[in-house]
mmCIF file of C-alpha atoms in Angstrom:
data_model
loop_
_atom_site.group_PDB
_atom_site.id
_atom_site.type_symbol
_atom_site.label_atom_id
_atom_site.label_comp_id
_atom_site.label_asym_id
_atom_site.label_seq_id
_atom_site.Cartn_x
_atom_site.Cartn_y
_atom_site.Cartn_z
ATOM 1 C CA GLU C 1 157.295 71.444 169.314
ATOM 2 C CA GLY C 2 156.323 68.204 171.505
ATOM 3 C CA GLN C 3 156.613 68.046 175.160
ATOM 4 C CA GLU C 4 157.478 65.220 177.672
ATOM 5 C CA TYR C 5 154.192 65.210 179.577
ATOM 6 C CA CYS C 6 150.704 66.082 178.421
ATOM 7 C CA TYR C 7 148.746 68.753 180.616
ATOM 8 C CA ASP C 8 147.042 65.782 182.685
ATOM 9 C CA CYS C 9 150.391 64.038 183.664
ATOM 10 C CA GLN C 10 152.378 67.356 184.355
ATOM 11 C CA GLY C 11 153.255 67.358 188.267
ATOM 12 C CA LYS C 12 151.470 64.122 188.963
ATOM 13 C CA GLU C 13 152.926 60.717 190.051
ATOM 14 C CA PHE C 14 151.680 57.660 188.541
ATOM 15 C CA PHE C 15 152.321 54.005 189.024
ATOM 16 C CA PHE C 16 152.748 53.478 185.318
ATOM 17 C CA GLU C 17 155.900 54.244 183.265
ATOM 18 C CA GLN C 18 154.333 55.597 180.156
ATOM 19 C CA GLY C 19 150.817 56.064 178.357
ATOM 20 C CA LYS C 20 150.241 55.518 174.702
ATOM 21 C CA ASN C 21 147.314 56.355 172.104
ATOM 22 C CA VAL C 22 146.385 55.460 168.659
ATOM 23 C CA TRP C 23 144.231 58.220 167.840
ATOM 24 C CA MET C 24 142.890 61.720 169.628
ATOM 25 C CA HIS C 25 139.392 60.997 170.804
ATOM 26 C CA THR C 26 137.554 63.428 168.681
ATOM 27 C CA GLY C 27 135.221 63.205 165.488
ATOM 28 C CA VAL C 28 135.358 60.350 163.643
ATOM 29 C CA VAL C 29 137.252 58.267 166.236
ATOM 30 C CA LYS C 30 135.023 59.114 168.789
ATOM 31 C CA TRP C 31 132.150 58.157 166.858
ATOM 32 C CA SER C 32 133.972 54.677 166.107
ATOM 33 C CA ILE C 33 134.855 54.297 169.465
ATOM 34 C CA TYR C 34 131.447 54.505 170.575
ATOM 35 C CA GLN C 35 130.063 52.210 168.252
ATOM 36 C CA PHE C 36 132.773 49.660 169.314
ATOM 37 C CA LYS C 37 132.136 50.152 173.309
ATOM 38 C CA TYR C 38 128.365 50.407 173.337
ATOM 39 C CA ARG C 39 127.059 49.357 169.912
ATOM 40 C CA ASN C 40 128.405 45.819 169.526
ATOM 41 C CA ARG C 41 130.927 46.530 166.849
ATOM 42 C CA ARG C 42 133.243 44.381 168.103
ATOM 43 C CA ILE C 43 135.067 43.585 164.735
ATOM 44 C CA TYR C 44 136.392 47.038 165.036
ATOM 45 C CA GLY C 45 138.619 45.943 167.886
ATOM 46 C CA GLU C 46 140.633 43.928 165.205
ATOM 47 C CA PHE C 47 141.522 47.011 163.252
ATOM 48 C CA TYR C 48 142.414 48.961 166.379
ATOM 49 C CA ALA C 49 144.673 46.350 167.454
ATOM 50 C CA LYS C 50 146.454 46.112 164.208
ATOM 51 C CA GLU C 51 147.039 49.800 164.452
ATOM 52 C CA MET C 52 148.301 49.611 167.914
ATOM 53 C CA TYR C 53 150.650 47.034 166.613
ATOM 54 C CA ARG C 54 151.918 49.037 163.380
ATOM 55 C CA LEU C 55 152.614 52.201 165.917
ATOM 56 C CA PHE C 56 154.008 50.384 168.913
ATOM 57 C CA GLY C 57 155.148 46.841 167.872
ATOM 58 C CA THR C 58 158.443 47.937 168.038
ATOM 59 C CA TRP C 59 158.316 49.794 171.243
ATOM 60 C CA ILE C 60 156.585 46.543 172.619
ATOM 61 C CA ARG C 61 159.561 44.307 171.571
ATOM 62 C CA GLU C 62 161.980 47.055 173.089
ATOM 63 C CA ASN C 63 160.560 47.352 176.315
ATOM 64 C CA GLY C 64 160.226 43.346 176.894
ATOM 65 C CA ILE C 65 156.712 43.565 177.606
ATOM 66 C CA ASP C 66 155.765 39.777 178.691
ATOM 67 C CA LEU C 67 152.011 40.294 179.809
ATOM 68 C CA ILE C 68 149.176 41.897 178.275
ATOM 69 C CA ILE C 69 146.246 42.618 180.939
ATOM 70 C CA PRO C 70 142.884 44.322 179.835
ATOM 71 C CA VAL C 71 141.255 46.954 182.301
ATOM 72 C CA PRO C 72 138.410 44.830 183.595
ATOM 73 C CA LEU C 73 134.643 45.536 183.465
ATOM 74 C CA HIS C 74 132.808 44.803 186.755
ATOM 75 C CA ALA C 75 130.543 41.711 186.615
ATOM 76 C CA LYS C 76 127.477 43.465 185.988
ATOM 77 C CA ARG C 77 128.560 46.117 183.695
ATOM 78 C CA ARG C 78 130.123 43.292 181.571
ATOM 79 C CA LYS C 79 126.735 41.519 181.840
ATOM 80 C CA GLU C 80 124.776 44.656 180.504
ATOM 81 C CA ARG C 81 127.256 44.818 177.725
ATOM 82 C CA GLY C 82 127.875 41.316 176.686
ATOM 83 C CA TYR C 83 131.532 41.692 176.523
ATOM 84 C CA ASN C 84 134.967 43.556 177.703
ATOM 85 C CA GLN C 85 136.089 46.051 174.830
ATOM 86 C CA ALA C 86 139.530 46.300 176.319
ATOM 87 C CA GLU C 87 139.713 42.525 176.355
ATOM 88 C CA ILE C 88 138.997 42.405 172.677
ATOM 89 C CA LEU C 89 141.555 44.746 172.319
ATOM 90 C CA ALA C 90 144.116 42.836 174.237
ATOM 91 C CA GLU C 91 143.412 39.521 172.808
ATOM 92 C CA TYR C 92 143.997 40.621 169.172
ATOM 93 C CA LEU C 93 146.995 42.387 170.389
ATOM 94 C CA GLY C 94 148.381 39.367 172.214
ATOM 95 C CA GLU C 95 148.050 37.597 168.791
ATOM 96 C CA LEU C 96 149.585 39.922 166.795
ATOM 97 C CA THR C 97 152.698 40.037 169.208
ATOM 98 C CA GLY C 98 152.816 36.325 171.013
ATOM 99 C CA ILE C 99 152.288 37.917 174.127
ATOM 100 C CA LYS C 100 150.375 36.281 176.799
ATOM 101 C CA VAL C 101 147.283 37.646 178.031
ATOM 102 C CA GLU C 102 145.646 37.609 181.147
ATOM 103 C CA GLU C 103 142.178 38.929 180.758
ATOM 104 C CA ASP C 104 141.235 37.699 184.535
ATOM 105 C CA ALA C 105 144.340 38.393 186.361
ATOM 106 C CA VAL C 106 142.935 41.588 187.497
ATOM 107 C CA VAL C 107 139.139 42.195 188.393
ATOM 108 C CA ARG C 108 137.005 45.049 188.801
ATOM 109 C CA ARG C 109 135.659 44.371 192.402
ATOM 110 C CA LYS C 110 133.431 47.623 192.584
ATOM 111 C CA TYR C 111 130.866 48.728 190.522
ATOM 112 C CA THR C 112 131.473 52.424 189.434
ATOM 113 C CA SER C 113 129.979 55.344 187.883
ATOM 114 C CA PRO C 114 131.183 56.013 184.269
ATOM 115 C CA GLN C 115 134.335 58.021 184.132
ATOM 116 C CA LYS C 116 133.126 60.020 181.170
ATOM 117 C CA ARG C 117 130.808 62.244 183.621
ATOM 118 C CA LEU C 118 133.374 62.949 186.085
ATOM 119 C CA ASP C 119 136.322 65.363 186.590
ATOM 120 C CA ASN C 120 139.813 64.123 187.273
ATOM 121 C CA LYS C 121 139.267 64.244 191.087
ATOM 122 C CA GLU C 122 136.024 62.479 191.241
ATOM 123 C CA ARG C 123 137.517 59.790 188.559
ATOM 124 C CA ARG C 124 140.507 59.174 191.089
ATOM 125 C CA LYS C 125 137.531 58.810 193.735
ATOM 126 C CA ASN C 126 135.408 56.609 191.998
ATOM 127 C CA LEU C 127 138.231 54.176 190.996
ATOM 128 C CA HIS C 128 139.656 54.165 194.375
ATOM 129 C CA ASN C 129 140.028 50.284 195.553
ATOM 130 C CA ALA C 130 138.028 49.433 192.614
ATOM 131 C CA PHE C 131 140.488 46.496 191.277
ATOM 132 C CA ALA C 132 141.937 43.375 192.708
ATOM 133 C CA VAL C 133 144.669 41.221 191.555
ATOM 134 C CA VAL C 134 143.504 37.642 191.568
ATOM 135 C CA LYS C 135 145.904 35.826 189.756
ATOM 136 C CA ASP C 136 149.946 35.092 190.581
ATOM 137 C CA LEU C 137 151.688 37.669 188.395
ATOM 138 C CA ASN C 138 155.092 37.123 189.995
ATOM 139 C CA GLY C 139 157.272 36.224 187.193
ATOM 140 C CA PHE C 140 156.230 39.067 185.094
ATOM 141 C CA LYS C 141 158.390 42.021 184.575
ATOM 142 C CA ASN C 142 156.876 44.333 182.107
ATOM 143 C CA ILE C 143 153.069 44.521 181.971
ATOM 144 C CA LEU C 144 151.101 46.189 179.060
ATOM 145 C CA ILE C 145 147.820 47.342 180.501
ATOM 146 C CA VAL C 146 145.287 47.754 177.420
ATOM 147 C CA ASP C 147 142.120 50.150 177.530
ATOM 148 C CA ASP C 148 140.033 51.580 175.116
ATOM 149 C CA ILE C 149 139.867 55.231 175.823
ATOM 150 C CA TYR C 150 143.033 57.307 177.927
ATOM 151 C CA THR C 151 141.896 60.459 179.150
ATOM 152 C CA THR C 152 143.285 61.700 182.443
ATOM 153 C CA GLY C 153 144.952 58.039 183.200
ATOM 154 C CA SER C 154 142.795 57.528 186.457
ATOM 155 C CA THR C 155 141.760 53.830 185.025
ATOM 156 C CA ILE C 156 145.105 52.865 184.024
ATOM 157 C CA ASN C 157 146.772 54.535 187.213
ATOM 158 C CA GLU C 158 144.463 52.564 189.454
ATOM 159 C CA VAL C 159 145.015 49.225 187.824
ATOM 160 C CA SER C 160 148.592 49.824 187.841
ATOM 161 C CA LYS C 161 148.807 50.635 191.313
ATOM 162 C CA THR C 162 146.677 47.439 192.140
ATOM 163 C CA ILE C 163 149.052 45.505 190.277
ATOM 164 C CA THR C 164 152.388 46.933 191.698
ATOM 165 C CA LEU C 165 151.115 46.865 195.389
ATOM 166 C CA ASN C 166 150.433 42.893 194.693
ATOM 167 C CA PHE C 167 153.904 42.703 193.867
ATOM 168 C CA THR C 168 155.473 44.858 197.020
ATOM 169 C CA SER C 169 152.840 43.358 199.593
ATOM 170 C CA LYS C 170 154.591 39.810 198.889
#
């Protein structure tokens, strides 16, 4: 039987309302995401976005999503990799939904260690104050934040926190 919260989410407060995933990050999916993220298989992003839309297009419409923001990479990491895989997903999803994508509304101002090597507490500490909102987001009510991998929710939560605090400080 399904449960309302995953193990990582139970008993925690988040700045975002919901997290959704297309697949579990195991087996061939894990391999595929690795190729997309580190081996320049950018074309995989189109397939992933189509699957996101197939599974969650109705949910996106029903929840009045009016802006899509990809999780940003630090400028140094983006230069090393040559692209931001979350941005690719967001752009394709924006095309499919007709929703505006603001790939530069939030920046990663702190160069952080890769999250995959850290436990939950270290992930939160690693990301503390890592992001900044650099565009006016007033007028947007329901923002969808897109990332390639959701493990503990630390990254999405920190981006959400940054956006939320930007609204409440005005």
